[in-house]
Each structure stands twice: as C-alpha cells, then as structure tokens.
Short mmCIF file of C-alpha atoms and ligand atoms in Angstrom, two decimals:
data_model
loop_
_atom_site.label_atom_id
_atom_site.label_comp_id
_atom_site.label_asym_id
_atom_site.label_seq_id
_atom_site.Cartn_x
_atom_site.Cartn_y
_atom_site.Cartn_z
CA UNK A 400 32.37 -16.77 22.10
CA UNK A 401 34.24 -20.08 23.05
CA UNK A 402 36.36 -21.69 20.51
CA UNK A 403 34.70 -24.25 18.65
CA UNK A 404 35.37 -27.82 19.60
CA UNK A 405 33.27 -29.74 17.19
CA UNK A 406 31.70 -28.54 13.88
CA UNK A 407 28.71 -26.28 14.08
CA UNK A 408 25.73 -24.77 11.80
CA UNK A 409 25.51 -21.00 12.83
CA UNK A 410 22.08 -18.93 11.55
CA UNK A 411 21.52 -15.71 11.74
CA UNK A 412 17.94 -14.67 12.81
CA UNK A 413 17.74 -11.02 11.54
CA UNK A 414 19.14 -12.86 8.20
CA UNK A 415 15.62 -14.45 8.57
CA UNK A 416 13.34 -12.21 9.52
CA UNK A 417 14.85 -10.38 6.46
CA UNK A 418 13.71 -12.77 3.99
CA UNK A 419 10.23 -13.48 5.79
CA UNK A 420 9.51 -9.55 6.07
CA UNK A 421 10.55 -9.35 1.95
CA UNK A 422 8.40 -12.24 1.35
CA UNK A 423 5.86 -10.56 3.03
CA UNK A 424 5.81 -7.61 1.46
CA UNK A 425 5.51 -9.48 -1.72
CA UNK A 426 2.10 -10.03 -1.48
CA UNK A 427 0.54 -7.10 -0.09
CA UNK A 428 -2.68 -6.36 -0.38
CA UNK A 429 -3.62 -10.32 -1.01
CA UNK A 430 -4.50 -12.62 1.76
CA UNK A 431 -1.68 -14.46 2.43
CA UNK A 432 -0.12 -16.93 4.90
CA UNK A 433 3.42 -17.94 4.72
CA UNK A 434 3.90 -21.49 5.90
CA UNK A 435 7.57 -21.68 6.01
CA UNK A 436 8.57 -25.43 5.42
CA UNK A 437 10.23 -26.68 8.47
CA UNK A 438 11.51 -29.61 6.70
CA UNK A 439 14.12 -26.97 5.62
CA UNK A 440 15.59 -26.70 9.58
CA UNK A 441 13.15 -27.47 12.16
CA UNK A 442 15.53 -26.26 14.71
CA UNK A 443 13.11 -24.67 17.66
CA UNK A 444 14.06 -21.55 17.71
CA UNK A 445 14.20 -20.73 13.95
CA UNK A 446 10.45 -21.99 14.46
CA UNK A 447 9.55 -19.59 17.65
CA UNK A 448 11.47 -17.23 15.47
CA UNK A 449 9.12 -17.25 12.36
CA UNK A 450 6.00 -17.96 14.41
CA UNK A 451 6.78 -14.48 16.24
CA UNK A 452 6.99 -13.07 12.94
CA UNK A 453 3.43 -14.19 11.57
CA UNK A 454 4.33 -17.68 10.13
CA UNK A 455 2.85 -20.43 10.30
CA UNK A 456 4.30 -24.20 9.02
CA UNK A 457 4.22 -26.88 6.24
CA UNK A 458 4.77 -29.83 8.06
CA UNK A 459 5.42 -33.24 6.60
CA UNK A 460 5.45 -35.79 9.13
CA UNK A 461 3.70 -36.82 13.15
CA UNK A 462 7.52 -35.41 13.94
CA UNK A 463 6.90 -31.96 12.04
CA UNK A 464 3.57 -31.26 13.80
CA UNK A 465 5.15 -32.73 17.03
CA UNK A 466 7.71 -30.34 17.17
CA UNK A 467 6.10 -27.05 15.32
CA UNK A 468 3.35 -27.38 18.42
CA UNK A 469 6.25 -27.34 20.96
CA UNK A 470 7.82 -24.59 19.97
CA UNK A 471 4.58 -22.85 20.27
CA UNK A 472 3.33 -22.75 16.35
CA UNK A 473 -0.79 -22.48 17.15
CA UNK A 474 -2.53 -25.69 15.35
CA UNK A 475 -4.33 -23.44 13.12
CA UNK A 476 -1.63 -22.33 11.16
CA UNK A 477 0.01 -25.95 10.88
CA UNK A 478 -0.43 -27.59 7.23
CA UNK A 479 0.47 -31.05 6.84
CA UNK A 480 1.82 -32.20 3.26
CA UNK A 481 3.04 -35.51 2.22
CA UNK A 482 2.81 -38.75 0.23
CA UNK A 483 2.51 -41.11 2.94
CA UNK A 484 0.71 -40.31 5.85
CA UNK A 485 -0.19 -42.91 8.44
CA UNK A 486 -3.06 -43.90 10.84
CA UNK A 487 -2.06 -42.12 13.47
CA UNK A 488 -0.21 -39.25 12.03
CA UNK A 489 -3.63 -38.16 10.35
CA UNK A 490 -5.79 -39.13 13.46
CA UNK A 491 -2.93 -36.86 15.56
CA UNK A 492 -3.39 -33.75 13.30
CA UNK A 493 -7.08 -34.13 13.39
CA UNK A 494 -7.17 -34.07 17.16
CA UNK A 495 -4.93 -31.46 16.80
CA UNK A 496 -7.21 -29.41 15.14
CA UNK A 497 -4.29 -28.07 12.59
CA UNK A 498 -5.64 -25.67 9.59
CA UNK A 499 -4.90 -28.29 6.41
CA UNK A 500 -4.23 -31.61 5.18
CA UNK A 501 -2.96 -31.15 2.02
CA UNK A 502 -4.25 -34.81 0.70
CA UNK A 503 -2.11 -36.31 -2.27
CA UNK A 504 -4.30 -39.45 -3.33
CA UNK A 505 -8.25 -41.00 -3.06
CA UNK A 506 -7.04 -44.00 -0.59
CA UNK A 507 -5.08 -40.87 1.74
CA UNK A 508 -9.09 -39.13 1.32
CA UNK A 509 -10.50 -42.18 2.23
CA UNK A 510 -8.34 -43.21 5.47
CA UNK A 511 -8.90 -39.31 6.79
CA UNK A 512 -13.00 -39.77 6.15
CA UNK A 513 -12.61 -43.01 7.99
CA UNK A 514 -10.42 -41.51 11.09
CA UNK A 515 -12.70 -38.01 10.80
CA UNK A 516 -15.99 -40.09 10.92
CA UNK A 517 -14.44 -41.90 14.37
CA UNK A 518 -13.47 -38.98 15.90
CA UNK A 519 -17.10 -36.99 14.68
CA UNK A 520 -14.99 -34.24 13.16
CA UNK A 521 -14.84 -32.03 10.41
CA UNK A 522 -11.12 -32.84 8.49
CA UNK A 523 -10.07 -29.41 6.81
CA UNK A 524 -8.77 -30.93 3.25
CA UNK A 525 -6.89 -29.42 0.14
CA UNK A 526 -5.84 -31.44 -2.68
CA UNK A 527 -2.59 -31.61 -4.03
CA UNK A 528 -2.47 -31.53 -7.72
CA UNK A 529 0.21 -32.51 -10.23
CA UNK A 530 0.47 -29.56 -12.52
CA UNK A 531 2.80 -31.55 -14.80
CA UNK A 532 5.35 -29.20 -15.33
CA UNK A 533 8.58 -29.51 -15.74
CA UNK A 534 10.83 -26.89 -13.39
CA UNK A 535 14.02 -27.67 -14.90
CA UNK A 536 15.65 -28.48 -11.91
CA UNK A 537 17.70 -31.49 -10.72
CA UNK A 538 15.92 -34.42 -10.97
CA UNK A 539 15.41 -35.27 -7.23
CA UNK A 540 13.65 -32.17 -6.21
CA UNK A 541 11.14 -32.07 -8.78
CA UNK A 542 7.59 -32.76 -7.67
CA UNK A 543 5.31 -31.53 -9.93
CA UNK A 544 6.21 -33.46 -13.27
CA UNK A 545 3.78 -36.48 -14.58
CA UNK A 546 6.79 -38.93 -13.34
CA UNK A 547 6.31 -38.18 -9.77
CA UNK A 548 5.01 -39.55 -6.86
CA UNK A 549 3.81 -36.15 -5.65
CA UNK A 550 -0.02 -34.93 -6.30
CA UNK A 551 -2.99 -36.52 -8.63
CA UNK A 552 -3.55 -34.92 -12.17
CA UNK A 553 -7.32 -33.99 -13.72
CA UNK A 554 -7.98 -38.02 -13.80
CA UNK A 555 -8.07 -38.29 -10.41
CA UNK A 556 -10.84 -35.65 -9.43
CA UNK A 557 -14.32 -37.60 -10.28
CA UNK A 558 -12.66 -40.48 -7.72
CA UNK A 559 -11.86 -36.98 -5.09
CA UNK A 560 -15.52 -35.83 -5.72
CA UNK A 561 -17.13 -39.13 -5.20
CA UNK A 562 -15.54 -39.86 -2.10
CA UNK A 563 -16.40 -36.23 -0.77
CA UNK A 564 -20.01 -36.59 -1.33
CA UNK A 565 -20.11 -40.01 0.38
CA UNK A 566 -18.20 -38.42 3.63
CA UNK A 567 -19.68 -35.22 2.91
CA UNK A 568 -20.30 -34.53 6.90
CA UNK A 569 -16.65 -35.66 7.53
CA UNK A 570 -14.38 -33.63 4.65
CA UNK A 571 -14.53 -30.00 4.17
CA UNK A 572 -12.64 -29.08 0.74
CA UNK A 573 -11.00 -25.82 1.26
CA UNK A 574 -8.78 -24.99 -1.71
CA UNK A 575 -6.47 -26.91 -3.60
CA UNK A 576 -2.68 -27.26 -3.68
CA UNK A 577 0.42 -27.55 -4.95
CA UNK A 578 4.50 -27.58 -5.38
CA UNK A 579 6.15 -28.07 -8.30
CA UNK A 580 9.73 -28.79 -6.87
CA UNK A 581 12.29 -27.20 -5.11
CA UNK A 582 15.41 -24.86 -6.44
CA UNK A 583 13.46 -23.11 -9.18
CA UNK A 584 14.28 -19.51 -10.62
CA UNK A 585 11.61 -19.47 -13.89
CA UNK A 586 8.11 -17.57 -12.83
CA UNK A 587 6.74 -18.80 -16.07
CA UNK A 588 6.69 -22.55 -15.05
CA UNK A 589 5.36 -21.24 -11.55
CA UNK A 590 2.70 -19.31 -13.66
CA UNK A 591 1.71 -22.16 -16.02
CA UNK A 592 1.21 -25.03 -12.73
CA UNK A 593 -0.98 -22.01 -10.89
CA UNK A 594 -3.17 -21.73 -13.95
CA UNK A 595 -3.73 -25.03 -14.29
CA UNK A 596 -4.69 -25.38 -10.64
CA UNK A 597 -7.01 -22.51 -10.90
CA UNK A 598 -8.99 -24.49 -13.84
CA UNK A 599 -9.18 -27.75 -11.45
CA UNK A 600 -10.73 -25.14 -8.53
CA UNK A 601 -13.26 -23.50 -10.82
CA UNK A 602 -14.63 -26.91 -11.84
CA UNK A 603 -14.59 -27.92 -7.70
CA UNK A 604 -16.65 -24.60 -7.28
CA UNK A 605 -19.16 -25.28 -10.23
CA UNK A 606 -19.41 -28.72 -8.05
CA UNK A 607 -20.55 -26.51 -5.37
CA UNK A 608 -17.41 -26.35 -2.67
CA UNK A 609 -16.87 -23.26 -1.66
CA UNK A 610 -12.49 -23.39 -1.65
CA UNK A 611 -11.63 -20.17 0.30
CA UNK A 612 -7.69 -21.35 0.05
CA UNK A 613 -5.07 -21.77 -2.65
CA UNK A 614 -1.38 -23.35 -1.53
CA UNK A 615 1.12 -22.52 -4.28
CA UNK A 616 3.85 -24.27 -2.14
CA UNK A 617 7.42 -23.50 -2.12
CA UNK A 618 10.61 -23.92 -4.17
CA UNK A 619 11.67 -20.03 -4.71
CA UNK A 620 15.60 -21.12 -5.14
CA UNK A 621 18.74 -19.24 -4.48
CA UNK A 622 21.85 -18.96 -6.29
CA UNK A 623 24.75 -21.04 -4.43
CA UNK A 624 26.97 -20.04 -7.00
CA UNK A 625 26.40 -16.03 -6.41
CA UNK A 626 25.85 -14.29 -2.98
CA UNK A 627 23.81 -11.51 -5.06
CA UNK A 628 21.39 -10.53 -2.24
CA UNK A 629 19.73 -7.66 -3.66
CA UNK A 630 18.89 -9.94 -6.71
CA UNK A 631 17.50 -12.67 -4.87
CA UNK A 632 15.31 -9.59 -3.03
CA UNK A 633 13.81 -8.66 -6.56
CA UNK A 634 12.87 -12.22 -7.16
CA UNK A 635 11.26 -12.85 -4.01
CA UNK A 636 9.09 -9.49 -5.24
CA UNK A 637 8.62 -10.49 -8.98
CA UNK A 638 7.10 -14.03 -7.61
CA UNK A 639 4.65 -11.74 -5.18
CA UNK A 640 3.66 -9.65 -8.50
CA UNK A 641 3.21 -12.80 -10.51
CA UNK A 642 1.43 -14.90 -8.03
CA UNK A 643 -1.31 -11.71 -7.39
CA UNK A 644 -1.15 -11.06 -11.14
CA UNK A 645 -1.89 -14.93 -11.92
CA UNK A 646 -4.88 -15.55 -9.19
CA UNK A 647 -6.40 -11.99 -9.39
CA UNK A 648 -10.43 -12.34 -9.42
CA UNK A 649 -10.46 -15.54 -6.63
CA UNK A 650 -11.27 -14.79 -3.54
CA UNK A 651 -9.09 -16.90 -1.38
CA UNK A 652 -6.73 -16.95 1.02
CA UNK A 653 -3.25 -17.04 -0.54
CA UNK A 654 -0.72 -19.94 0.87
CA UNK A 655 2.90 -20.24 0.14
CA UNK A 656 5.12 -22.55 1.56
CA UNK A 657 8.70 -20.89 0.83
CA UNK A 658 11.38 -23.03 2.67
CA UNK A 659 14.98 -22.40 1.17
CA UNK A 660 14.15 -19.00 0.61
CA UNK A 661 13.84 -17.91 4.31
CA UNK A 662 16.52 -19.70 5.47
CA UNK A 663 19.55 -21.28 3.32
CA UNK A 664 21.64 -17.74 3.31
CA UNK A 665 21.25 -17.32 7.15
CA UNK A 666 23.20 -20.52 7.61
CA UNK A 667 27.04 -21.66 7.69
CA UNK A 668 28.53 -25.05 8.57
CA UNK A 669 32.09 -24.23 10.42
CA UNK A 670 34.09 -27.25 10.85
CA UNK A 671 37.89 -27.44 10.94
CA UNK A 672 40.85 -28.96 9.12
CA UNK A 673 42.24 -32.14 10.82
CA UNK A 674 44.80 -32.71 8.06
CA UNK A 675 46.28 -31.32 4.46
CA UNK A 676 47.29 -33.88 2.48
CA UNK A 677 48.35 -33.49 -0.77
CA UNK A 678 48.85 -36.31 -3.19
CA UNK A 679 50.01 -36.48 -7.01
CA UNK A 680 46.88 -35.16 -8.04
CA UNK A 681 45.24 -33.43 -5.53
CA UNK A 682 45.55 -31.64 -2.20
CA UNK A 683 42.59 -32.38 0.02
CA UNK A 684 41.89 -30.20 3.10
CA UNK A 685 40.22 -33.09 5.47
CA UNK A 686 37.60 -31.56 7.88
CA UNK A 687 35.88 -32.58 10.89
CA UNK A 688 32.86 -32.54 9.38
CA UNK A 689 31.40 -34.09 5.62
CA UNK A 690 28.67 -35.72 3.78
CA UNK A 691 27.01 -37.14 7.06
CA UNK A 692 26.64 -32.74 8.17
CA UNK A 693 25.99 -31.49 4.84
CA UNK A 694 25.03 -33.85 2.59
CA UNK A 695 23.62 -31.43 -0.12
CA UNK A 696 27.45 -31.69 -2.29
CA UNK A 697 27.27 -35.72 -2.62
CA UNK A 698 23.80 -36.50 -2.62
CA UNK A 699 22.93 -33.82 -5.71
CA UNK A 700 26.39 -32.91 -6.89
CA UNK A 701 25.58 -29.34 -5.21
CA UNK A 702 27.45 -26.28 -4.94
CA UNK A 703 28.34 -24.26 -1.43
CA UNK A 704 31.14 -21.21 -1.34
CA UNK A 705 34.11 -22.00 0.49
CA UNK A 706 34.71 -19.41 3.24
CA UNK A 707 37.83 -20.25 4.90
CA UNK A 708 38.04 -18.12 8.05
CA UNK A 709 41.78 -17.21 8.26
CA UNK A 710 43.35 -14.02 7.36
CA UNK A 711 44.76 -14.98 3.91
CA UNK A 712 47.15 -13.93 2.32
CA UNK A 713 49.44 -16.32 1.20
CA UNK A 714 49.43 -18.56 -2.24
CA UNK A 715 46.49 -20.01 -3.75
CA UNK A 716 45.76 -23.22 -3.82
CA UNK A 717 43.25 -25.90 -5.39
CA UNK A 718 42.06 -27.75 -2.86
CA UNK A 719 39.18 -31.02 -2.74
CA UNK A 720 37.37 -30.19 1.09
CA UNK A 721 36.24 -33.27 2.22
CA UNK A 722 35.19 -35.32 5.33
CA UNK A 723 35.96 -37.82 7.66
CA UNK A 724 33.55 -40.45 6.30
CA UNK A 725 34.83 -43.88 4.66
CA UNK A 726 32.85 -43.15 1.61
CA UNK A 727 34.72 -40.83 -1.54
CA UNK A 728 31.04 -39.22 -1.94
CA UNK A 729 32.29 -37.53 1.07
CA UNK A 730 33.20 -34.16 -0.21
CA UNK A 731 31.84 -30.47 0.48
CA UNK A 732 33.41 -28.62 -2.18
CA UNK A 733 35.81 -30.13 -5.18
CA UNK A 734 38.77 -28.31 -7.03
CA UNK A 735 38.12 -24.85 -5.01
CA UNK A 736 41.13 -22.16 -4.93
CA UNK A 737 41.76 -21.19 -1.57
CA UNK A 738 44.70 -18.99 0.17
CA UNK A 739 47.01 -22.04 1.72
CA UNK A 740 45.46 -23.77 4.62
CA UNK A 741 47.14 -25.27 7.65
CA UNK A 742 45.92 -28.10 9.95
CA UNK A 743 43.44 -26.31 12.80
CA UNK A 744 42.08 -23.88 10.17
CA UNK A 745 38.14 -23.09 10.52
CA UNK A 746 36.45 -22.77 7.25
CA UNK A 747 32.44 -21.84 6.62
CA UNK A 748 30.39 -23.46 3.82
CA UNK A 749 28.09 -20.96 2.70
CA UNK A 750 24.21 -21.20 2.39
CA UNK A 751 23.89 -24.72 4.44
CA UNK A 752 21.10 -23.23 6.54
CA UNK A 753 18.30 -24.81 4.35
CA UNK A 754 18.39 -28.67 4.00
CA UNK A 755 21.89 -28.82 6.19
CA UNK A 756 21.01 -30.12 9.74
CA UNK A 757 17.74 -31.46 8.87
CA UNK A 758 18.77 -34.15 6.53
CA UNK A 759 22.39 -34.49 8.36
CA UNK A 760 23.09 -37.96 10.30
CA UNK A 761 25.50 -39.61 12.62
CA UNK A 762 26.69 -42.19 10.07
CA UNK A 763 30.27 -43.58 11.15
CA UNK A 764 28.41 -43.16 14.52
CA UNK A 765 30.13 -39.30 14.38
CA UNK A 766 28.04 -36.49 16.79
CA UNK A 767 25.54 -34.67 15.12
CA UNK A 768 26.93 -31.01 14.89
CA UNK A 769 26.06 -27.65 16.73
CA UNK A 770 23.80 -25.33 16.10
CA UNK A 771 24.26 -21.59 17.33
CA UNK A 772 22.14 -18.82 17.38
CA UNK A 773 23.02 -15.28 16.37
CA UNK A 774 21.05 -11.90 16.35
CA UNK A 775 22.28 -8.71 16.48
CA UNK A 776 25.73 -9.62 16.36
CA UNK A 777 25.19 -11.38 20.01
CA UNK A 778 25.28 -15.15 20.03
CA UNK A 779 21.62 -16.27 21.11
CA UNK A 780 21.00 -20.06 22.02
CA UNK A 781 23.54 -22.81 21.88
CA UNK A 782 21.79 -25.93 21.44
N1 LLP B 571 6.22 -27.61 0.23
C1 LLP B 571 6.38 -28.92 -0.04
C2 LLP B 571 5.18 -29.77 -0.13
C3 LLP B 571 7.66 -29.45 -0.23
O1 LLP B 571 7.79 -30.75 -0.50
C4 LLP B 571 8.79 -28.60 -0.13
C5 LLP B 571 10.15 -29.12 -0.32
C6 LLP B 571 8.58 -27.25 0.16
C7 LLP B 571 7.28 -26.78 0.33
C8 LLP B 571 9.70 -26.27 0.31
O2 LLP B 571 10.48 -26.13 -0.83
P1 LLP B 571 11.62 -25.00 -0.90
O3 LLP B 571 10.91 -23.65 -0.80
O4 LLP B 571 12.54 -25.19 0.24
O5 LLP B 571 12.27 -25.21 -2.20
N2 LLP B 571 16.73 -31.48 0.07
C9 LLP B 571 16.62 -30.71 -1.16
C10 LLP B 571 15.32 -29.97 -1.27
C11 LLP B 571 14.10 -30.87 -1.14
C12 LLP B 571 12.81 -30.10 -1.13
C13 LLP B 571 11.67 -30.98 -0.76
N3 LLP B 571 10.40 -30.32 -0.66
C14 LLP B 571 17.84 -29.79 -1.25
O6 LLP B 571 18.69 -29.81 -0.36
O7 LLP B 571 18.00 -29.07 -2.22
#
C-alpha cells in the first residue's frame, strides 16, 4: 500500500460482517430484520457490504434513500426515520416504494395521507413513540426522554387514529417504533421503552390494525474506553435474549436498527504529525487532521484510544493530539501518554468508524479525508 499523503478513515469489512453475523445470531428463531443505520457511515461499499449480508437500512433523509438505492439496497428493505421530513422527500420514498415511514408527529401523518392520496398509493406507516425513558447517556444522543423532539407519547394516539380512519385507503399502520438514544449499555431501560410500546400496539390492535412490525431502533453502545471484544459479543447476545424474552407472544416481524454497533470498531482515522510543540504546560502533537474529521472528541467531550503507529520504545510522554483547525475545541485526544513522537509520525484513533466521516466537514476549507477499504488483510476500494 502507498504511503499516505493526506489523512484517511480505514474499515475493515470482515470487522463488519462480524458484528452483523453476531447480531444476527442474536435473534434467532424471531423474525427479524436488521436495518443498519447508515447515518453511522453511508460510505457505498460498507452499504453493498451489509446489503450482501441480509441488511437492509434506516435512512434519515432524500440523501439516505438516494444513496442506499445506489448502492443497490432493494426499496423494500429501506426505512425512513426522522423529525422533519419534507414534501418531496416523503413523495420520493413513496414512489420509491421503500418498506416504512417511521412517522414522528400527526401534521408528518397528515402531509404523507395528502402526498399518498395524489399519488393513489398505499403509504406503509409505523409510529414512532416516545417511551420516556431516560438512557443515561450524554445529553445529545438521547431520543427517547419526555424533553425530546423525537417520537409522540400516549397523548398523541386518538389525533394518529383519527387521521388514519379519515385516510384510511391511503395509510396502512404496520407496527410501531422506536429509539431511545444512542450509546446505551443498560437492557433494563431498553426493556422498560419496549414494554411500553407493546401496551400502545395492543390498544392499535383492539382498534382493529393489524401491526405485523415492531422497530426497537438502535443505540447498542460500545466501550471507547476498553477494546474488550468478546464482552461487547455477549452484549450484542444478552440484547437478542432480552428483546425475544420482552416481545414473546406478538407475532411480528422484529426490526432493529443497530448503527454503532456494526461499525465504530471496524474503523480508524490515520492522520500524521505536522509538528510537536511543547509549551510550559503542555506538549501538543499537531496532526493533519482534527475536529472538522472526527468531530466526536469536541462536539461530546468523547473518548477514542490513541494508537500511534511507530515502533515505540522510547520515553513516555503526555501529549494533547490536536488539529489544524483555528478553533481550541479542536482536539482528538487530551493528556494521553504516548512513547515520544517525532514530526511525520502516523497515529490511528480508534473506533472512529461510526459517526467519523459522516458528520466530518471541510471547515477551514481543508479536504475531506480518505476512506480505504480492507478485507482479508488486502486493501479493497480506495475512494
Ligand atoms: N435509529 C434512529 C432513529 C436513530 O436516530 C439512530 C441514531 C439510530 C437508529 C442508530 O443509533 P446507534 O445504534 O448508532 O446508537 N453522533 C452521535 C450519535 C447520534 C445517534 C443518532 N441517532 C455520536 O457520535 O455518538
């Protein structure tokens, strides 16, 4: 493999397949989809990856579907979540013909009986409840508390059923569903926001709906902290146990829409150091790539192991990794010990393959990085 000239996200597919195969296994002997949520890395191949596997996709945008159709993702195993749908994001995924709109309030209902009723089709619907539980997780990735904008709660559902009676020949109700935020490790709170859903579907199906589908969503974390695999392999199970245990006696087809899970240990962000400058306080190891590649550190305060790719042997040292971006949010890692680093080092952060190039930008008008393919040990697609 060529030397790297700019910083680059490298994933490892069989990492992957891994992770989807354990998830998987989970819930044998249940109906289950996976929809892996491609707003974790929508990169094309990951996508042709999974689909080849069995998955299908939460999407969350026009852009989502767009690109989960081009790499080849058959429409009827596309979902589409999300708070804010428009006109013609709905009316796309309607002509589409995808499996799901997973609706989140009565005026969202209304505008897809509207756009189904123009286009004389049936709109496959599921609605997304607020379980109002509290994941204990940070604050910006919790979705399924009363504070947040995600989902409607038990006061919303005599508005839902009106409006499905009135467009009755337009909506088709199939199941109802929810996700109660992201980076969660307690199966209780998972358990308590699935049994509250299931009372909210047995009231839909005294109401006469016949919901073959239940979406539990995603949010199955891992530990950035710990690279205990075979830990993280006997949660993924426990969830699969819990989840069948929790829903037994429904007959439905069971969704999950696992994102981080499947994908955040397959990934590393390689960029290199451009300077080591040490000051009165600190010594910073200044990198060719930052906040605007991996944004995860300053945007949640998040943690990523430091792999620094050199044959070390020498000293330890504390060192502050950080960017090239005018901003002092700019940092991947602070106060990490590291054998000494010289200028033209590579080092990996660890784990950025969930939430790493899909929310990275070109702020400071800097290139978006690399992404590189590897299975097998062979290096795949360079895109
Ligand atoms: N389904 C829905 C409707 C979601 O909103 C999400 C994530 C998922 C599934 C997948 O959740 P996961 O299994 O990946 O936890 N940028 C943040 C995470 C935001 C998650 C947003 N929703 C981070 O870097 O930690």
């Amino acid at each position: 493999m060529a030397a790297l000239d700019q910083p680059a996200y490298i994933y490892d597919l069989d990492d992957i397949a891994l992770r989807f195969h354990a998830m998987n296994n989970a819930f044998a002997g249940a109906r289950h989809t996976i929809h892996y949520a491609m707003k974790a890395n929508s990169n094309a191949a990951i996508l042709r990856h999974l689909c080849a596997l069995g998955a299908g996709v939460d999407t969350v945008s026009g852009g989502e579907i767009a690109r989960a159709l081009a790499a080849g993702v058959p429409a009827d195993r596309i979902i589409f979540s999300g708070v804010a749908k428009t006109h013609q994001e709905i009316q796309r995924a309607l002509t589409a013909r995808i499996k799901q709109i997973n609706v989140e309030s009565p005026q969202e209902l209304l505008r897809i009986a509207d756009i189904a009723r123009q286009l004389g089709m049936v709109a496959n619907v599921a609605f997304r409840l607020n379980p109002n539980v509290n994941p204990k997780t940070h604050p910006y990735i919790t979705t399924g508390f009363r504070d947040n904008k995600f989902g409607m709660d038990e006061s919303f559902m005599p508005e839902l059923s009106g409006i499905l009676a009135d467009s009755s020949k337009f909506l088709r109700l199939r199941g109802l569903t929810m996700h109660i935020g992201s980076l969660l490790f307690d199966l209780e709170v998972f358990r308590e926001a699935i049994e509250k859903v299931i009372a909210v579907h047995d009231t839909f199906k005294a109401q006469g709906h016949a919901l073959d589908r239940l979406d539990i969503g995603g949010g199955l974390g891992v530990d950035y902290d710990n690279a205990d695999t075979a830990r993280e392999f006997e949660l993924i199970a426990e969830y699969g146990r819990m989840v069948i245990q929790a829903t037994r006696g429904l007959d439905v087809e069971l969704l999950t829409e696992p994102g981080r899970v499947l994908v955040a240990r397959a990934g590393v962000l390689v960029g290199r150091v451009q300077y080591i400058k040490a000051t009165a306080q600190k010594t910073f190891a200044i990198l060719d790539t930052g906040m605007h590649h991996l944004i995860r550190p300053a945007l949640y305060g998040a943690t990523h192991r430091i792999l620094p790719l050199i044959q070390g042997t020498g000293q330890q040292i504390m060192y502050d990794i950080v960017g090239p971006i005018c901003e002092s949010s700019d940092f991947l890692a602070k106060g990490v010990s590291l054998p000494q680093l010289k200028q033209g080092d590579c080092i990996a952060i660890a784990d950025a393959g969930a939430y790493g190039f899909a929310m990275a930008s070109q702020y400071n008008s800097h290139e978006l990085p690399a992404e590189i393919m590897v299975a097998a040990g062979r290096v795949l697609v360079c895109e």
